[in-house]
Coordinates of C-alpha atoms in Angstrom, one line a residue:
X1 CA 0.0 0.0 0.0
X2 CA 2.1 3.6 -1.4
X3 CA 1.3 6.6 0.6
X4 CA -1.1 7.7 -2.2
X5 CA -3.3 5.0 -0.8
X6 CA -3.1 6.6 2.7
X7 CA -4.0 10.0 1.5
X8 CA -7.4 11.6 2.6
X9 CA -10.2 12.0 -0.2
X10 CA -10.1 15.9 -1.3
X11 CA -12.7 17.3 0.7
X12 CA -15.5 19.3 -0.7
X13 CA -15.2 23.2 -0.2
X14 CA -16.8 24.8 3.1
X15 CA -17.5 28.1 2.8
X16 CA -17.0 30.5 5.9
X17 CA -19.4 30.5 8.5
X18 CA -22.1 33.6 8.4
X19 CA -21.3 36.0 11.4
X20 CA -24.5 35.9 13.7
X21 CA -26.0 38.9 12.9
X22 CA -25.3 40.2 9.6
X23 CA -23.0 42.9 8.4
X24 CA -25.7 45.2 6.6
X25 CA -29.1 45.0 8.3
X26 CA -32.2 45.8 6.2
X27 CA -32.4 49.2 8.4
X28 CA -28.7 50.2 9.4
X29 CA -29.0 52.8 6.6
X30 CA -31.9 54.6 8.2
X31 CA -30.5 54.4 11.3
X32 CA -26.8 56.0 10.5
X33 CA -28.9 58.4 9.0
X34 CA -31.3 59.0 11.7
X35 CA -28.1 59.2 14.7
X36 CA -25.8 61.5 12.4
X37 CA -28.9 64.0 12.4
X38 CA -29.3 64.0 15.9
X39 CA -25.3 64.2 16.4
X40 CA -25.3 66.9 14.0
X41 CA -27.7 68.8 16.3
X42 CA -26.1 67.5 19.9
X43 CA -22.6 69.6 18.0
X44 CA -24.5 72.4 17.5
X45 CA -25.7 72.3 20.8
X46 CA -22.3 72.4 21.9
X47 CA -21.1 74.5 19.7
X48 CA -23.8 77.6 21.0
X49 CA -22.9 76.9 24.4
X50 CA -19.4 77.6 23.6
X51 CA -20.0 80.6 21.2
X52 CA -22.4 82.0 24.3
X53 CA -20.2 81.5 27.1
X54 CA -16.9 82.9 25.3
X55 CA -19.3 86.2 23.9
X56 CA -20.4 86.7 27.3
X57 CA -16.6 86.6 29.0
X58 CA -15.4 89.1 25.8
X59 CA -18.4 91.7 26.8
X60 CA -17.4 90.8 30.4
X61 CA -13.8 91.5 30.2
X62 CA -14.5 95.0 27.9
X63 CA -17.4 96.3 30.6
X64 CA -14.9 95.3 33.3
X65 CA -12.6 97.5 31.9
X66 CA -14.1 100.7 31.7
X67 CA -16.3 102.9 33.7
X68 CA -18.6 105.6 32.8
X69 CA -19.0 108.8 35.1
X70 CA -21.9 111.7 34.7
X71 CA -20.9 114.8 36.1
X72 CA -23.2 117.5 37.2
X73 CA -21.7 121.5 37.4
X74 CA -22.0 123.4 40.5
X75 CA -21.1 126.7 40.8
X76 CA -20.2 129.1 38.2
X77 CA -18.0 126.3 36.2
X78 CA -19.6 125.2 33.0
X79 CA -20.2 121.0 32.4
X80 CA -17.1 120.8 30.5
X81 CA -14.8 122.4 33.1
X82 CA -16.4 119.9 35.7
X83 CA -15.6 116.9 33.5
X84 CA -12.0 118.0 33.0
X85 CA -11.5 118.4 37.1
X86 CA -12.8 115.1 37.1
X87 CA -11.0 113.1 34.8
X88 CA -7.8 115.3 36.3
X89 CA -9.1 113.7 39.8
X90 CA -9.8 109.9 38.4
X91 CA -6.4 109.7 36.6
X92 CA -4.4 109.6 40.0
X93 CA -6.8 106.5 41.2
X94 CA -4.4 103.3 41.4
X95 CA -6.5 100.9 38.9
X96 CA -7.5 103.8 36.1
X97 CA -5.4 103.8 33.3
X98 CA -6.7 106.7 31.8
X99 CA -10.0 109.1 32.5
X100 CA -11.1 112.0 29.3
X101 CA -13.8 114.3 29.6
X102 CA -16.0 113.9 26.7
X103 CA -17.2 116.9 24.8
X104 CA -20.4 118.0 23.0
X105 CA -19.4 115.9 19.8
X106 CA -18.6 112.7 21.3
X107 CA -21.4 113.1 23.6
X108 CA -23.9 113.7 20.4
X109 CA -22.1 110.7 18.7
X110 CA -23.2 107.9 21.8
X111 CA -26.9 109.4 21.1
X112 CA -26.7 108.5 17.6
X113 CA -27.6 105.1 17.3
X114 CA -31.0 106.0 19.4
X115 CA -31.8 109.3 17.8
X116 CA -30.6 109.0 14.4
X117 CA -28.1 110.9 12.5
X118 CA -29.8 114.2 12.6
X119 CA -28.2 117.4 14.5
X120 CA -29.5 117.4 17.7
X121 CA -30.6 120.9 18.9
X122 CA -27.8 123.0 20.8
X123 CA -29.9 124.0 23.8
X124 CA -30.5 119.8 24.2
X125 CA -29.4 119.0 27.7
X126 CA -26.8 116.6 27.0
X127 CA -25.4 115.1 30.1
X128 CA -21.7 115.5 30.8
X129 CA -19.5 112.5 30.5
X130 CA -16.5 111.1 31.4
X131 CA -15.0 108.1 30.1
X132 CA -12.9 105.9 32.4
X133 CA -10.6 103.1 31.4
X134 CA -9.6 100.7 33.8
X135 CA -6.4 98.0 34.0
X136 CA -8.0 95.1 33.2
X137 CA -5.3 93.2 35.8
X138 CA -6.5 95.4 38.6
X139 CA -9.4 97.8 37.7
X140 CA -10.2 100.5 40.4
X141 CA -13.1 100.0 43.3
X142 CA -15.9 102.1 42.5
X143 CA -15.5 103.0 46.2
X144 CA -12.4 104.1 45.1
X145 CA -13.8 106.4 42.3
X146 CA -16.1 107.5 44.5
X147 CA -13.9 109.0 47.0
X148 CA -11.5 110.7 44.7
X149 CA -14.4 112.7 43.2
X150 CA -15.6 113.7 46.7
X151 CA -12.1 114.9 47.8
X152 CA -12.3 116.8 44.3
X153 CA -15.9 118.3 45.5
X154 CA -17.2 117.3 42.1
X155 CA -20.6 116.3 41.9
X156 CA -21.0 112.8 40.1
X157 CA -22.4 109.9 39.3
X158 CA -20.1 106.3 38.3
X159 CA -21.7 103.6 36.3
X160 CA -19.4 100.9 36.3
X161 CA -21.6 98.7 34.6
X162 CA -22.4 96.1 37.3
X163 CA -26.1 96.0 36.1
X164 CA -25.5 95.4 32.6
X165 CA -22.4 92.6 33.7
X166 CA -25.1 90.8 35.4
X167 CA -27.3 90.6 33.0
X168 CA -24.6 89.2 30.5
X169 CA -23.8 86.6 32.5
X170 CA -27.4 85.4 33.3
X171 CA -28.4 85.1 29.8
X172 CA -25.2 83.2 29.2
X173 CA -26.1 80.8 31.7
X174 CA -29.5 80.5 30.2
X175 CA -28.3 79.9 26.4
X176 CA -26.0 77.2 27.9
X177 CA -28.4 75.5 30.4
X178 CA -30.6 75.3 27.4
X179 CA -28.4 74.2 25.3
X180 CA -27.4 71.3 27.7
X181 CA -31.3 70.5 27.7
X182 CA -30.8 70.2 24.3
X183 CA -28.2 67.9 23.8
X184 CA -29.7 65.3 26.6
X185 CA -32.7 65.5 24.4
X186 CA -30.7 64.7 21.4
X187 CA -28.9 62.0 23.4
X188 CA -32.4 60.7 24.5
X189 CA -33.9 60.2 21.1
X190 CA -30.7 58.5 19.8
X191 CA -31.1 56.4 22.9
X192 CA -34.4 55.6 21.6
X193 CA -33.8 54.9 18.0
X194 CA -31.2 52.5 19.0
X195 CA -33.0 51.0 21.0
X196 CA -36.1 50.2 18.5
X197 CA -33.5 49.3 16.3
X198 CA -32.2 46.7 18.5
X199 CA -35.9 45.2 19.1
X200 CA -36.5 44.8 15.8
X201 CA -33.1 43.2 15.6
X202 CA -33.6 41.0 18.4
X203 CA -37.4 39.7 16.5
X204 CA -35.5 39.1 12.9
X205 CA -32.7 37.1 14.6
X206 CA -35.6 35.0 16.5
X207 CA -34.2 31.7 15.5
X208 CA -30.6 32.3 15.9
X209 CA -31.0 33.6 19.8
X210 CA -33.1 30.4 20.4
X211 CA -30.4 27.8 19.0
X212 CA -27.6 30.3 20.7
X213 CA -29.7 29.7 24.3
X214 CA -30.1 25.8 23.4
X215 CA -26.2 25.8 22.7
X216 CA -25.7 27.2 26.3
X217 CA -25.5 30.5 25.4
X218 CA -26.4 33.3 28.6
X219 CA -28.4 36.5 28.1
X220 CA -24.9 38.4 28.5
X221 CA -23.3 36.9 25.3
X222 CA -26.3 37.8 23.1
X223 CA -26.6 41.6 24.2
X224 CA -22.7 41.8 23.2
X225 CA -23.3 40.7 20.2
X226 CA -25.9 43.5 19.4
X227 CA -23.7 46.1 22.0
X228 CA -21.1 45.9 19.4
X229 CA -22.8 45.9 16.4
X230 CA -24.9 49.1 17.5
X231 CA -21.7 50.6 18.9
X232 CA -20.3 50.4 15.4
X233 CA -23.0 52.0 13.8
X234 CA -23.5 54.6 16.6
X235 CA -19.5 55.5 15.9
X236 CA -19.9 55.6 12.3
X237 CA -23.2 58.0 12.7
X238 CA -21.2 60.0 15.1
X239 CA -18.5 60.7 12.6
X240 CA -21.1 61.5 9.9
X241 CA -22.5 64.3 12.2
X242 CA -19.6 65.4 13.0
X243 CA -18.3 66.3 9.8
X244 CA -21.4 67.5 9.1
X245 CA -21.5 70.1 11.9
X246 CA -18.1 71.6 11.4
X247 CA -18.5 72.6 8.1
X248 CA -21.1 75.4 9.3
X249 CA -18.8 76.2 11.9
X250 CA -15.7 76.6 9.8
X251 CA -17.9 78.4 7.3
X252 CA -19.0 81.2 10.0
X253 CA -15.7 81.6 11.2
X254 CA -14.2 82.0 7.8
X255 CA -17.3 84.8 7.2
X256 CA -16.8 86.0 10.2
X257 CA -13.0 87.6 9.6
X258 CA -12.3 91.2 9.9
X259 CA -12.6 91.0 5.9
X260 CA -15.6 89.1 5.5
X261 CA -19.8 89.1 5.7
X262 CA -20.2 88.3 9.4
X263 CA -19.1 90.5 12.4
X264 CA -16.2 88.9 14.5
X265 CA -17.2 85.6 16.0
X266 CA -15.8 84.2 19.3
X267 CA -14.9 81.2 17.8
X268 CA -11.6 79.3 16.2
X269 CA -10.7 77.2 13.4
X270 CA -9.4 75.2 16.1
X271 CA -12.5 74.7 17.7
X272 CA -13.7 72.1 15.2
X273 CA -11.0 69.7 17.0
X274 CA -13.7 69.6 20.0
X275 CA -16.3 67.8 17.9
X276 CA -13.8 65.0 18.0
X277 CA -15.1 63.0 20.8
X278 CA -18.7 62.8 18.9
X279 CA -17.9 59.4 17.6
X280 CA -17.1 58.1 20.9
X281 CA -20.3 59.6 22.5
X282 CA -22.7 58.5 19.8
X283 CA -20.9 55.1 20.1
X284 CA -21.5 55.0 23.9
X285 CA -25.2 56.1 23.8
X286 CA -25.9 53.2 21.1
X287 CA -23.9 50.3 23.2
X288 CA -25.9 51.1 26.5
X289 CA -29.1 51.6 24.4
X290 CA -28.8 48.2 22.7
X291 CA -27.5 46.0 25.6
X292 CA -30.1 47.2 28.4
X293 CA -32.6 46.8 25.9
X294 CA -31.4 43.3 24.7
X295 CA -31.2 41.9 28.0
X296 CA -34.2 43.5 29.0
X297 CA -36.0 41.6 25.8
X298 CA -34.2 38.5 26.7
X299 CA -35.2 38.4 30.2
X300 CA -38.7 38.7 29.9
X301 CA -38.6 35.3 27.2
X302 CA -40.1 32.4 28.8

């Protein structure tokens, strides 16, 4: 008997196994198209809550850094000398970096914008301003102000823009507490489209779940199957909105330029590196949608 005798029959071609749940489902194209519209939005969400928080630290810093004071004449002085003695007596205040009287021009100019551009009448009381600028390191008290107009017996009022800086910094809280609404809710409904998704995965893949339970199979092994595949597709939707949501933001910033349509926005061509982690977070949102659904489905089989 040769070795040729010995040798095994050629054995008929197997072909490779089918994975367990297939590659390309019937809706993983909706899907990826659903989540990448609602990562689009959860980027834009994030996106306003930085262009409102870094608008609302630039007015901030600029209100911060100036001060506005009214000055009433007394005696025989006219408005303008008692602005000068006033700016002469706010200039030696440790904090002011400078301190101008305005006159009757500059003073018509800040009414502009309310009462048109018109000549305003010359008899017009026009209150008598001064305009203080203040080191932004260090700015002066307005106790401070306060008492070095006093030892200057000028009679005055400061603004230093308290009012208005609290304001500012209200609505930016606002814009970004509702923008952080608005991403959960984003975050919620891709939640919940995953999580359909995965039931009506779990119902087409019937038969394989019953012969992988039969084949000793636990719940656990099952919902990582589907964690992973909806992980996938959550990362690859991600990355679709992503994309998609710094193009408008590259496009405003690049109108926004001192030579271009938009007035300067707080933003950078940098910024579009945050969106970065979308991917991940759309990929996290689908794997805990899809496994606490699957084993929630699986546990109530009898």
């Amino acid at each position: 008997m040769t070795d040729d005798d010995l040798a095994l029959p050629p054995q008929p071609y197997a072909p490779r196994p089918a994975p367990l749940l297939p590659r390309r489902g019937e809706g993983d194209r909706a899907l990826v198209f659903v989540v990448a519209v609602l990562a689009f939005l959860a980027c834009l969400c994030g996106v306003a809550a930085l262009y409102a928080g870094r608008a609302a630290s630039g007015w901030s810093a600029d209100l911060n850094a100036s001060a506005t004071v009214q000055v009433r004449p007394t005696g025989g002085e006219t408005a303008y000398e008692a602005a000068s003695r006033a700016a002469e007596a706010l200039a030696g205040v440790k904090g002011v970096t400078e301190a101008r009287a305005l006159d009757r021009a500059a003073a018509d100019a800040l009414l502009k914008p309310w009462l048109g551009d018109a000549p305003l009448p010359p008899d017009l009381p026009v209150p008598q301003l001064v305009a203080v600028d203040l080191d932004p390191a260090a700015p002066a008290a307005p106790a401070a102000l306060r008492s070095a107009l006093t030892q200057a017996k000028v009679d005055a009022t400061i603004e230093d823009h308290g009012r208005w800086l609290g304001e500012i910094r209200r609505s930016a809280l606002w814009l970004q507490g509702a923008a952080a609404f608005a991403f959960l809710l984003v975050a919620a409904a891709a939640a919940a489209v995953t999580a359909f998704a995965t039931r009506a995965g779990l119902s087409a893949r019937r038969d394989v779940v019953e012969v992988l339970h039969l084949s000793g199979a636990e719940d656990r092994f099952v919902a990582n199957l589907f964690m992973l595949r909806f992980a996938w597709l959550g990362a690859l939707a991600g990355a679709f909105g992503m994309v998609a949501a710094a193009v408008p933001l590259l496009l405003v910033k690049a109108l926004a330029s001192p030579g271009g349509i938009l007035p300067s926005a707080p933003l950078a061509f940098s910024d579009a590196l945050l969106l970065l982690p979308c991917p991940f977070i759309a990929a996290g949102v689908a794997a805990w949608a899809a496994r606490r659904t699957a084993l929630r489905l699986l546990r109530e089989e009898p």
